[in-house]
CSV table of C-alpha atoms in Angstrom, one decimal:
chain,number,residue,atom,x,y,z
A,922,UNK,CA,12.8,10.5,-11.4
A,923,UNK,CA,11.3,9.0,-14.8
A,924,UNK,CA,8.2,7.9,-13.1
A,925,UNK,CA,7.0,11.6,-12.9
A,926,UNK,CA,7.2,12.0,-16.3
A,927,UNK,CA,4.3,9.6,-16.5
A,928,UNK,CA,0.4,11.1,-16.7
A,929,UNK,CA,-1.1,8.3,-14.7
A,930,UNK,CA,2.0,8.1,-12.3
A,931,UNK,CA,2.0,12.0,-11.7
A,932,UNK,CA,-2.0,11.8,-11.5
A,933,UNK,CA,-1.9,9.1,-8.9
A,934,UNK,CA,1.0,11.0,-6.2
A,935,UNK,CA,-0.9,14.5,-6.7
A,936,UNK,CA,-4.1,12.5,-5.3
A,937,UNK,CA,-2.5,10.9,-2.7
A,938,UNK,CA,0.1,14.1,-1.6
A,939,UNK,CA,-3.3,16.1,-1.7
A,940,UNK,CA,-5.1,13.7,0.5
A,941,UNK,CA,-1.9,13.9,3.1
A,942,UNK,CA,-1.3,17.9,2.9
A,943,UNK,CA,-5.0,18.4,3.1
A,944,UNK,CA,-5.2,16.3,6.6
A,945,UNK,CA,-2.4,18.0,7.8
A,946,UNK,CA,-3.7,21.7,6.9
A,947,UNK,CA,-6.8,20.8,8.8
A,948,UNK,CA,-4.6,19.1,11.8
A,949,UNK,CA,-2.8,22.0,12.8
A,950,UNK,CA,-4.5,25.1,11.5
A,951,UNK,CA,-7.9,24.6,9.5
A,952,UNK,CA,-9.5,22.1,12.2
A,953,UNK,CA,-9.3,26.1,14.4
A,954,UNK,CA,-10.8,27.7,12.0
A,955,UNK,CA,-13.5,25.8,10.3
A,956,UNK,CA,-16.7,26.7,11.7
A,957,UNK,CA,-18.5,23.6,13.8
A,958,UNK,CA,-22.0,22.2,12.5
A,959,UNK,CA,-24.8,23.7,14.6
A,960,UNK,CA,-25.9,21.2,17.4
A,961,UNK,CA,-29.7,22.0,16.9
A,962,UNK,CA,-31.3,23.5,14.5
A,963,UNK,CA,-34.1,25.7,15.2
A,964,UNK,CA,-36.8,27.1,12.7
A,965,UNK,CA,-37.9,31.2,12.4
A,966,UNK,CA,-40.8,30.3,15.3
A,967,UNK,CA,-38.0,29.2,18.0
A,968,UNK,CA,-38.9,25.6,17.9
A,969,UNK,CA,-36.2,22.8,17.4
A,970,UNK,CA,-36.6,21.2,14.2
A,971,UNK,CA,-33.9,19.0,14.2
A,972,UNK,CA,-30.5,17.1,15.7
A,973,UNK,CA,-27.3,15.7,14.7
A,974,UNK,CA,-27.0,14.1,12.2
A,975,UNK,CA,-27.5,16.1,9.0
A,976,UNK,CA,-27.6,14.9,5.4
A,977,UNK,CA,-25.4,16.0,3.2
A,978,UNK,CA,-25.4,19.5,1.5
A,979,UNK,CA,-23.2,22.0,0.1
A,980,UNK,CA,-22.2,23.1,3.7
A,981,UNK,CA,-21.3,19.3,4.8
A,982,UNK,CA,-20.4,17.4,2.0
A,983,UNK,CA,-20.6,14.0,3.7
A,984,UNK,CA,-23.3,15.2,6.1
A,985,UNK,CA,-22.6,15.4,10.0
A,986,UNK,CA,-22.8,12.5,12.6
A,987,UNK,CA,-24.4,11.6,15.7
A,988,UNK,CA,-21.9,13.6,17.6
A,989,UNK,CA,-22.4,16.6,16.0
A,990,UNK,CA,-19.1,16.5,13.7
A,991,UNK,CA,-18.9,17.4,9.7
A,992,UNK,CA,-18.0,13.6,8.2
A,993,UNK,CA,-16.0,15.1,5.8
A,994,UNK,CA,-13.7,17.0,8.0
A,995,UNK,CA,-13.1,13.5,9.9
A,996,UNK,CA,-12.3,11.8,6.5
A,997,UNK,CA,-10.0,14.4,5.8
A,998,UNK,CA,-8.5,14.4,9.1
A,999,UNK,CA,-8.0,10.4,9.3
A,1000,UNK,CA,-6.3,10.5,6.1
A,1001,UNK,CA,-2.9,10.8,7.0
A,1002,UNK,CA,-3.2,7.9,9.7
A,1003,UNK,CA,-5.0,5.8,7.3
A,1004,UNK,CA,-2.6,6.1,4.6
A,1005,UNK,CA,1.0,6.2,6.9
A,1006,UNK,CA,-0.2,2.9,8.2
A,1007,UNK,CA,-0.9,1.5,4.5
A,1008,UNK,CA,2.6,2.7,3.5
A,1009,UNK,CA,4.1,1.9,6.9
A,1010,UNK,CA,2.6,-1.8,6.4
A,1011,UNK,CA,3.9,-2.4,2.8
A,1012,UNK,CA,7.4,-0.9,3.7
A,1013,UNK,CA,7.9,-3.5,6.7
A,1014,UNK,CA,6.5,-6.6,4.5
A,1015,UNK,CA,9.2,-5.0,1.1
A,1016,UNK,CA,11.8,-5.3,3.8
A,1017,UNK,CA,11.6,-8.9,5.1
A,1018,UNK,CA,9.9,-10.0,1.9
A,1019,UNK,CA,13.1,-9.3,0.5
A,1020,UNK,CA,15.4,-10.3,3.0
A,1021,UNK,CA,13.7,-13.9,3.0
A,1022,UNK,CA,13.3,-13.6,-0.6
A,1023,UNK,CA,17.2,-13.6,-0.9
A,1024,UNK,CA,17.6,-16.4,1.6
A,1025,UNK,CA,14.9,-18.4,-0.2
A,1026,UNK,CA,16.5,-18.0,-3.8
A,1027,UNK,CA,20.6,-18.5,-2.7
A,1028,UNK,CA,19.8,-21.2,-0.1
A,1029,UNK,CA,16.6,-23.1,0.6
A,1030,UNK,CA,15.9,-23.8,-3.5
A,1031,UNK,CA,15.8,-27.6,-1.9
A,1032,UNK,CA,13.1,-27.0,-0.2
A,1033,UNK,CA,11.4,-25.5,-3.2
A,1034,UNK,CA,8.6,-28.1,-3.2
A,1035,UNK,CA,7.5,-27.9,0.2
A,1036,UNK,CA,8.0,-23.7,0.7
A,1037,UNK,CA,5.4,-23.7,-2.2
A,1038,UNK,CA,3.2,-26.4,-1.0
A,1039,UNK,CA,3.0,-24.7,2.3
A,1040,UNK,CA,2.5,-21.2,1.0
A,1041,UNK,CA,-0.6,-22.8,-1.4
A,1042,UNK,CA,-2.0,-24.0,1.5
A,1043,UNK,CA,-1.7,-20.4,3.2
A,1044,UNK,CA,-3.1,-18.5,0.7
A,1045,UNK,CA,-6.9,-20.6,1.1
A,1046,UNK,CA,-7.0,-18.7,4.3
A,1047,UNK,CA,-8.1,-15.0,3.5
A,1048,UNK,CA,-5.8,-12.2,5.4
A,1049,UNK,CA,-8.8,-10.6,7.4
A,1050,UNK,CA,-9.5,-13.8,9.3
A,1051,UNK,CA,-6.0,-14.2,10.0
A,1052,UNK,CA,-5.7,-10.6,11.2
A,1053,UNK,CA,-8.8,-11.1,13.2
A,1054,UNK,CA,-7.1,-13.9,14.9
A,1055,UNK,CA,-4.4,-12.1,15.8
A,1056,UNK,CA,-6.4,-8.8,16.3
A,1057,UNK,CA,-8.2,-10.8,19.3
A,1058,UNK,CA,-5.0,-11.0,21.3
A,1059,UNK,CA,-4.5,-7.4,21.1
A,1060,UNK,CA,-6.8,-5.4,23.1
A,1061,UNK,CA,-8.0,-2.0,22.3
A,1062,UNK,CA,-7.1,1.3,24.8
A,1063,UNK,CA,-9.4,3.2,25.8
A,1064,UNK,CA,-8.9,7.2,26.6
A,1065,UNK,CA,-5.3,7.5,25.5
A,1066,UNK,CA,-3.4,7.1,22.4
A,1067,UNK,CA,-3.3,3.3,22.1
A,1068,UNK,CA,0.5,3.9,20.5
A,1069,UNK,CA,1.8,0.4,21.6
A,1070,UNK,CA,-1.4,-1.2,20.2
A,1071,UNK,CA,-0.9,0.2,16.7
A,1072,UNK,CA,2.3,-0.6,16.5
A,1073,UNK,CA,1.5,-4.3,17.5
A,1074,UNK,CA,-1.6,-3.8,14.7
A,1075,UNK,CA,1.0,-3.1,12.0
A,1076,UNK,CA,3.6,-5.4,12.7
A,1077,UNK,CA,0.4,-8.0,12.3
A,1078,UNK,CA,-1.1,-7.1,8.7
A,1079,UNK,CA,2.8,-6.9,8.1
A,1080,UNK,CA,3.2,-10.6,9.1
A,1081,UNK,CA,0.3,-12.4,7.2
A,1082,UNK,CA,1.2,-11.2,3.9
A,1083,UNK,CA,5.0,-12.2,4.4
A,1084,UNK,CA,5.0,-15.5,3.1
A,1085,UNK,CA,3.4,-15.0,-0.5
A,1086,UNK,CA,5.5,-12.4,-0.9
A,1087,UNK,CA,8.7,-13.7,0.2
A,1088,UNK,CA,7.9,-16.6,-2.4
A,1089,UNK,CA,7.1,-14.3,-5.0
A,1090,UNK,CA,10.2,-11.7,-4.4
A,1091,UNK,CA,12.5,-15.4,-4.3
A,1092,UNK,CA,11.0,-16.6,-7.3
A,1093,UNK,CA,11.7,-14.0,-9.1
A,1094,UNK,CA,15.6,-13.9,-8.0
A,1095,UNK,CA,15.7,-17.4,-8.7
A,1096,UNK,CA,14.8,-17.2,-12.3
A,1097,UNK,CA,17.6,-13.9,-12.9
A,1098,UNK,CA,20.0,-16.2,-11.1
A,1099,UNK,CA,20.1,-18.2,-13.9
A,1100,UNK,CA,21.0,-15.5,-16.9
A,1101,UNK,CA,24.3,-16.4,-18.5
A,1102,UNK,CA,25.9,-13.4,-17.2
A,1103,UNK,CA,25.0,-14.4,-13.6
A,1104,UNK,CA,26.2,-17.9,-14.2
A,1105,UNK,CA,29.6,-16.4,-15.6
A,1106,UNK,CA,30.0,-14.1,-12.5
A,1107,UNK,CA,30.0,-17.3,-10.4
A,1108,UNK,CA,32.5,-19.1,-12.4
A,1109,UNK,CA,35.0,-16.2,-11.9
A,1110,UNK,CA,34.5,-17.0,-8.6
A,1111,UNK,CA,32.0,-13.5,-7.0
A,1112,UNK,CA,30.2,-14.9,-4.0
A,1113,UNK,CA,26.4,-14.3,-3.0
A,1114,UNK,CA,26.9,-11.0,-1.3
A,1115,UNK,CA,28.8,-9.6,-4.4
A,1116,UNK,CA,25.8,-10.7,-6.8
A,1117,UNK,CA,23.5,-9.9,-4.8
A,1118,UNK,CA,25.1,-6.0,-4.6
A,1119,UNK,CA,26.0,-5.9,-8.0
A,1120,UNK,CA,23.1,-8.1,-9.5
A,1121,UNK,CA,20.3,-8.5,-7.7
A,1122,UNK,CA,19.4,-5.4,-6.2
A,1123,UNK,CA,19.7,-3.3,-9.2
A,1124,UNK,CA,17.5,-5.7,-11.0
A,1125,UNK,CA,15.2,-6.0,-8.3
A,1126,UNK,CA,14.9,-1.9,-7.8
A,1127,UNK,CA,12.2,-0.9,-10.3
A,1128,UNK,CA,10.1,-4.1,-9.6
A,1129,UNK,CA,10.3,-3.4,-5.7
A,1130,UNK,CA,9.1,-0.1,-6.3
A,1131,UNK,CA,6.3,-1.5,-8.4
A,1132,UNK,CA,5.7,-4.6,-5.3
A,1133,UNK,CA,5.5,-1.5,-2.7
A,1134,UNK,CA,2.3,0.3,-4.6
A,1135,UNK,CA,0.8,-2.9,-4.7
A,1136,UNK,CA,1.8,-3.5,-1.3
A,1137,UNK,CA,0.1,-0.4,-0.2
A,1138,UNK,CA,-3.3,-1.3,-2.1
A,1139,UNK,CA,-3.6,-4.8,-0.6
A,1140,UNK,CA,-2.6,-2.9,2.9
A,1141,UNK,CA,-5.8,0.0,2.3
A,1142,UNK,CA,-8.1,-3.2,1.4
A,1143,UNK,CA,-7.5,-5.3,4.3
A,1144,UNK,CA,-8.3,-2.0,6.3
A,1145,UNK,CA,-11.7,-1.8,4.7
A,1146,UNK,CA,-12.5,-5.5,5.5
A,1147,UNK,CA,-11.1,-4.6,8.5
A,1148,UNK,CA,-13.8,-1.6,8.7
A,1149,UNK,CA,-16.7,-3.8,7.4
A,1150,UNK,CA,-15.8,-6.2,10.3
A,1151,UNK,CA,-16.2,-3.3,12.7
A,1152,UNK,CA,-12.5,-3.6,14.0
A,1153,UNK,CA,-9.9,-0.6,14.1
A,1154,UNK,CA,-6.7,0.6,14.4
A,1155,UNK,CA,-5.1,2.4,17.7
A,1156,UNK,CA,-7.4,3.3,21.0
A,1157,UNK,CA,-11.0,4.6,21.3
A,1158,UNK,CA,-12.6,6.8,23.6
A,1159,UNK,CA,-15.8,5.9,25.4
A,1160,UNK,CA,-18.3,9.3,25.5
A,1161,UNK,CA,-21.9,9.6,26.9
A,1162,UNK,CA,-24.3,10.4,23.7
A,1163,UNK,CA,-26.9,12.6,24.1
A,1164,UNK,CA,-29.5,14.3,21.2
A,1165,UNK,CA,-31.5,16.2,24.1
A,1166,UNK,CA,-34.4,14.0,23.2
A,1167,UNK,CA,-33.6,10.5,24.9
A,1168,UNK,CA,-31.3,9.0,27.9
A,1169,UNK,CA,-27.6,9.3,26.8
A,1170,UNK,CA,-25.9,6.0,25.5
A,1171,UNK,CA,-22.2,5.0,25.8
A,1172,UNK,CA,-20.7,4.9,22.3
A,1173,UNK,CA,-16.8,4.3,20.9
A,1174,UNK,CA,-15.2,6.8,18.9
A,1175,UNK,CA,-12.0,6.6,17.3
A,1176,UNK,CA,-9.2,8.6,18.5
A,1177,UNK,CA,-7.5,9.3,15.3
A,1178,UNK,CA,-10.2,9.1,12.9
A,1179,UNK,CA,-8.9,6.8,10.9
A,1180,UNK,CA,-10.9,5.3,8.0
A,1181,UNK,CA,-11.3,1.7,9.0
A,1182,UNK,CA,-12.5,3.0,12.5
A,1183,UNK,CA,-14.6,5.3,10.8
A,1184,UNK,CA,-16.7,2.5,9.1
A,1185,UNK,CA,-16.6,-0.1,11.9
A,1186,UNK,CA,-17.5,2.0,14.6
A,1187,UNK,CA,-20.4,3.1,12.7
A,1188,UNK,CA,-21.2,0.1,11.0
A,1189,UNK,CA,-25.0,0.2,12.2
A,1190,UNK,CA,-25.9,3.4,10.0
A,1191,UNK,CA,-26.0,1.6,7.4
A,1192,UNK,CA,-29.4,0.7,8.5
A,1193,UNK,CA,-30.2,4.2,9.5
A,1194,UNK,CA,-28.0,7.6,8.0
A,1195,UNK,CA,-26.1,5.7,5.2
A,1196,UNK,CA,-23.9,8.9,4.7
A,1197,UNK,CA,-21.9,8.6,8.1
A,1198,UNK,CA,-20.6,5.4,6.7
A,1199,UNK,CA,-20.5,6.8,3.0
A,1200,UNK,CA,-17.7,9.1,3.6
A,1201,UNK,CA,-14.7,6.8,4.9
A,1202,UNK,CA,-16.1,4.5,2.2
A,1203,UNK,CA,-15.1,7.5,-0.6
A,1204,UNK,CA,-12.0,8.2,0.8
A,1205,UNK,CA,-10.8,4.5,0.6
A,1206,UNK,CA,-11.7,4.4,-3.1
A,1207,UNK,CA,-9.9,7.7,-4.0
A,1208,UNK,CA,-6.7,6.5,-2.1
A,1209,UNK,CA,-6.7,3.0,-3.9
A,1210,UNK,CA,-7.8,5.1,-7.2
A,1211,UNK,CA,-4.3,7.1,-6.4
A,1212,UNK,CA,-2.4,4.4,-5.7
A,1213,UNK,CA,-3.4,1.8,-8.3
A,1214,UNK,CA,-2.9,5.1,-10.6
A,1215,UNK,CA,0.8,5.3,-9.0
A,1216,UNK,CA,0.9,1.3,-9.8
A,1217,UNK,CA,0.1,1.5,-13.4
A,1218,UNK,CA,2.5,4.4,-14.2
A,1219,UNK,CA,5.6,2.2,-12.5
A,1220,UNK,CA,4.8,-0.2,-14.4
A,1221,UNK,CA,4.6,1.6,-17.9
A,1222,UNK,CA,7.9,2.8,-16.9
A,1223,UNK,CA,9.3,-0.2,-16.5
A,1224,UNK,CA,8.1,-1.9,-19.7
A,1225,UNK,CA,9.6,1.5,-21.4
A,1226,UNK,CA,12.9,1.1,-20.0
A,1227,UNK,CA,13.2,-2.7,-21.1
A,1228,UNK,CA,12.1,-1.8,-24.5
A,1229,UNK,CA,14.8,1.1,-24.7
A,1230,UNK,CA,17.6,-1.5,-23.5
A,1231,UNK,CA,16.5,-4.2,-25.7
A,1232,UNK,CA,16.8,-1.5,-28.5
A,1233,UNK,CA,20.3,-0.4,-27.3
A,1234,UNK,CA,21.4,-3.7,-27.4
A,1235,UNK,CA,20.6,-4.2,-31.1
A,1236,UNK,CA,22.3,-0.7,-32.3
A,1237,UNK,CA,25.4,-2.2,-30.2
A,1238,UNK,CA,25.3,-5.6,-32.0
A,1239,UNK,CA,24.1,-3.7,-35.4
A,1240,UNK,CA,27.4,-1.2,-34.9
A,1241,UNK,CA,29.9,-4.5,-34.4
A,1242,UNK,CA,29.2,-5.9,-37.6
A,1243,UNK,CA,32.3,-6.2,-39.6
A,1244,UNK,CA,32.8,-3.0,-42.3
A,1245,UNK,CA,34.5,-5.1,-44.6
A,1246,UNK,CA,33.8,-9.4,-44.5
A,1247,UNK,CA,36.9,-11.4,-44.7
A,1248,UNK,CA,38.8,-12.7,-48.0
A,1249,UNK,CA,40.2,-15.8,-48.9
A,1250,UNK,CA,44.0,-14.0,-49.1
A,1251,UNK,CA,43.2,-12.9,-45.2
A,1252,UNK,CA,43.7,-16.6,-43.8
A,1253,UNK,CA,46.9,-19.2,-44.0
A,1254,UNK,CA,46.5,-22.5,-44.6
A,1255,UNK,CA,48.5,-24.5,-42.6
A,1256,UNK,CA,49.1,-28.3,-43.3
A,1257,UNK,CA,50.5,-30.8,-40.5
A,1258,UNK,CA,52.2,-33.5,-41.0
């Protein structure tokens, strides 16, 4: 694939790929092996000197929470739910952004006016209220994997993006619908589904590409508004908290770890151990570093490519150019009467 010949392409997928092998590693061998963080700490006398949590250091690099587990270990862990669901999300809207793209651009152009109007009108709403609103009818599981619910959670940030982008992707045909070439296929008599195999989706490929990084950015910051709004994906589990030094309180952990849960469920240390709530906040800003890498890469590709068939075409039309130009003794004159 061109695109991995590109330095900020190639950077972009090695962050990302590490990010997902490194979760998996710890998933099914490291999390075994890695030693726990200590759940008191006692000094050379015998006497406790202190509880979970624990600031940062070189042993935990995001510190350790109130239940006694290393931040960074969780980041790492939640990484491959965080991202699957941000690439899950932005493959479901690619797909029926483009179906309704198509549909837009071969047969509702009348309705061109009000589509628009409609979608302007959409876009003053901001996405996290909207999947809030629909986040309300969907209740959270508790003590069990919540599958069902995070399917329905994905199929929502899937749905409130779809009409921008089904605008955008049926724009965009709209406008290549009109090259001459397009316009001459027509004439000859191909029908929609033959330019749309033959025309549209070829053109459309590399810019789809480029639409599903972007895709995937938007998706991983909607999950950090949906974080800062204390709301998360898939099911929780209720435990009783204890430090040894105070009743024990009920408190909501996430089941999977995953980033967005990581921040909202502890939303309140920002008040108190900022570094439980620094961690998840990292790992969101190295995935959409990686992906906006990824982004940038596409789309330096693509410019190259249209540059290098741009310069194609000229060596063609250069290479037709008569070797010899015409003579006066090379045409007939012909007089009617």
């Amino acid at each position: 694939m061109r695109a991995f010949r590109n330095v900020y392409f190639t950077a972009g997928f090695i962050i990302a790929a590490g990010l997902l092998l490194a979760s998996f590693l710890y998933s099914y061998w490291l999390k075994d092996i890695i030693p726990q963080p200590p759940e008191r700490i006692y000094n050379e006398a015998g006497r406790l000197v202190d509880v979970p949590p624990y600031p940062p250091s070189w042993a935990h690099l995001f510190g350790v929470d109130r239940q006694g587990e290393d931040v960074f270990w969780k980041v790492i862990d939640g990484a491959k739910y965080t991202i699957f669901t941000a690439l899950a999300v932005s493959l479901l809207r690619l797909a029926f952004g483009t179906v309704g793209g198509i549909i837009y651009a071969f047969y509702l152009q009348k309705f061109r006016f009000i589509a628009e109007s409609i979608v302007r009108a959409f876009r003053f709403v901001p996405a996290i209220f909207l999947t809030m609103l629909f986040f309300a009818f969907i209740p959270l599981e508790e003590q069990g994997a919540g599958m069902e619910v995070l399917i329905k959670q994905i199929l929502v940030f899937a749905a409130v993006a779809l009409p921008p982008l089904m605008l955008v992707i049926g724009n965009d045909i709209a406008v290549f619908l009109q090259n001459e070439f397009v316009v001459s296929s027509r004439l000859m008599g191909a029908n929609n589904f033959w330019l749309i195999r033959k025309h549209v989706l070829p053109y459309m490929r590399p810019r789809l590409f480029l639409l599903f990084i972007q895709q995937t950015v938007q998706s991983l910051l909607l999950l950090v508004h949906l974080g800062a709004f204390q709301i998360l994906l898939g099911g929780v589990k209720i435990i009783d908290n204890s430090d040894g030094l105070g009743p024990p309180e009920k408190v909501a952990i996430s089941l999977s770890n995953e980033w967005s849960g990581l921040i909202g469920l502890s939303y309140r240390e920002m008040m108190l151990d900022q570094w439980i709530v620094v961690g998840p906040c990292v790992a969101f800003i190295v995935a959409i570093f990686a992906f906006k890498l990824m982004g940038k890469g596409l789309e330096q590709v693509i410019d190259e490519k249209g540059k290098r068939k741009q310069r194609k075409k000229q060596r063609s039309s250069a290479g037709k150019t008569a070797s010899f130009p015409p003579q006066q003794s090379d045409f007939e004159f012909v007089l009617y009467k």
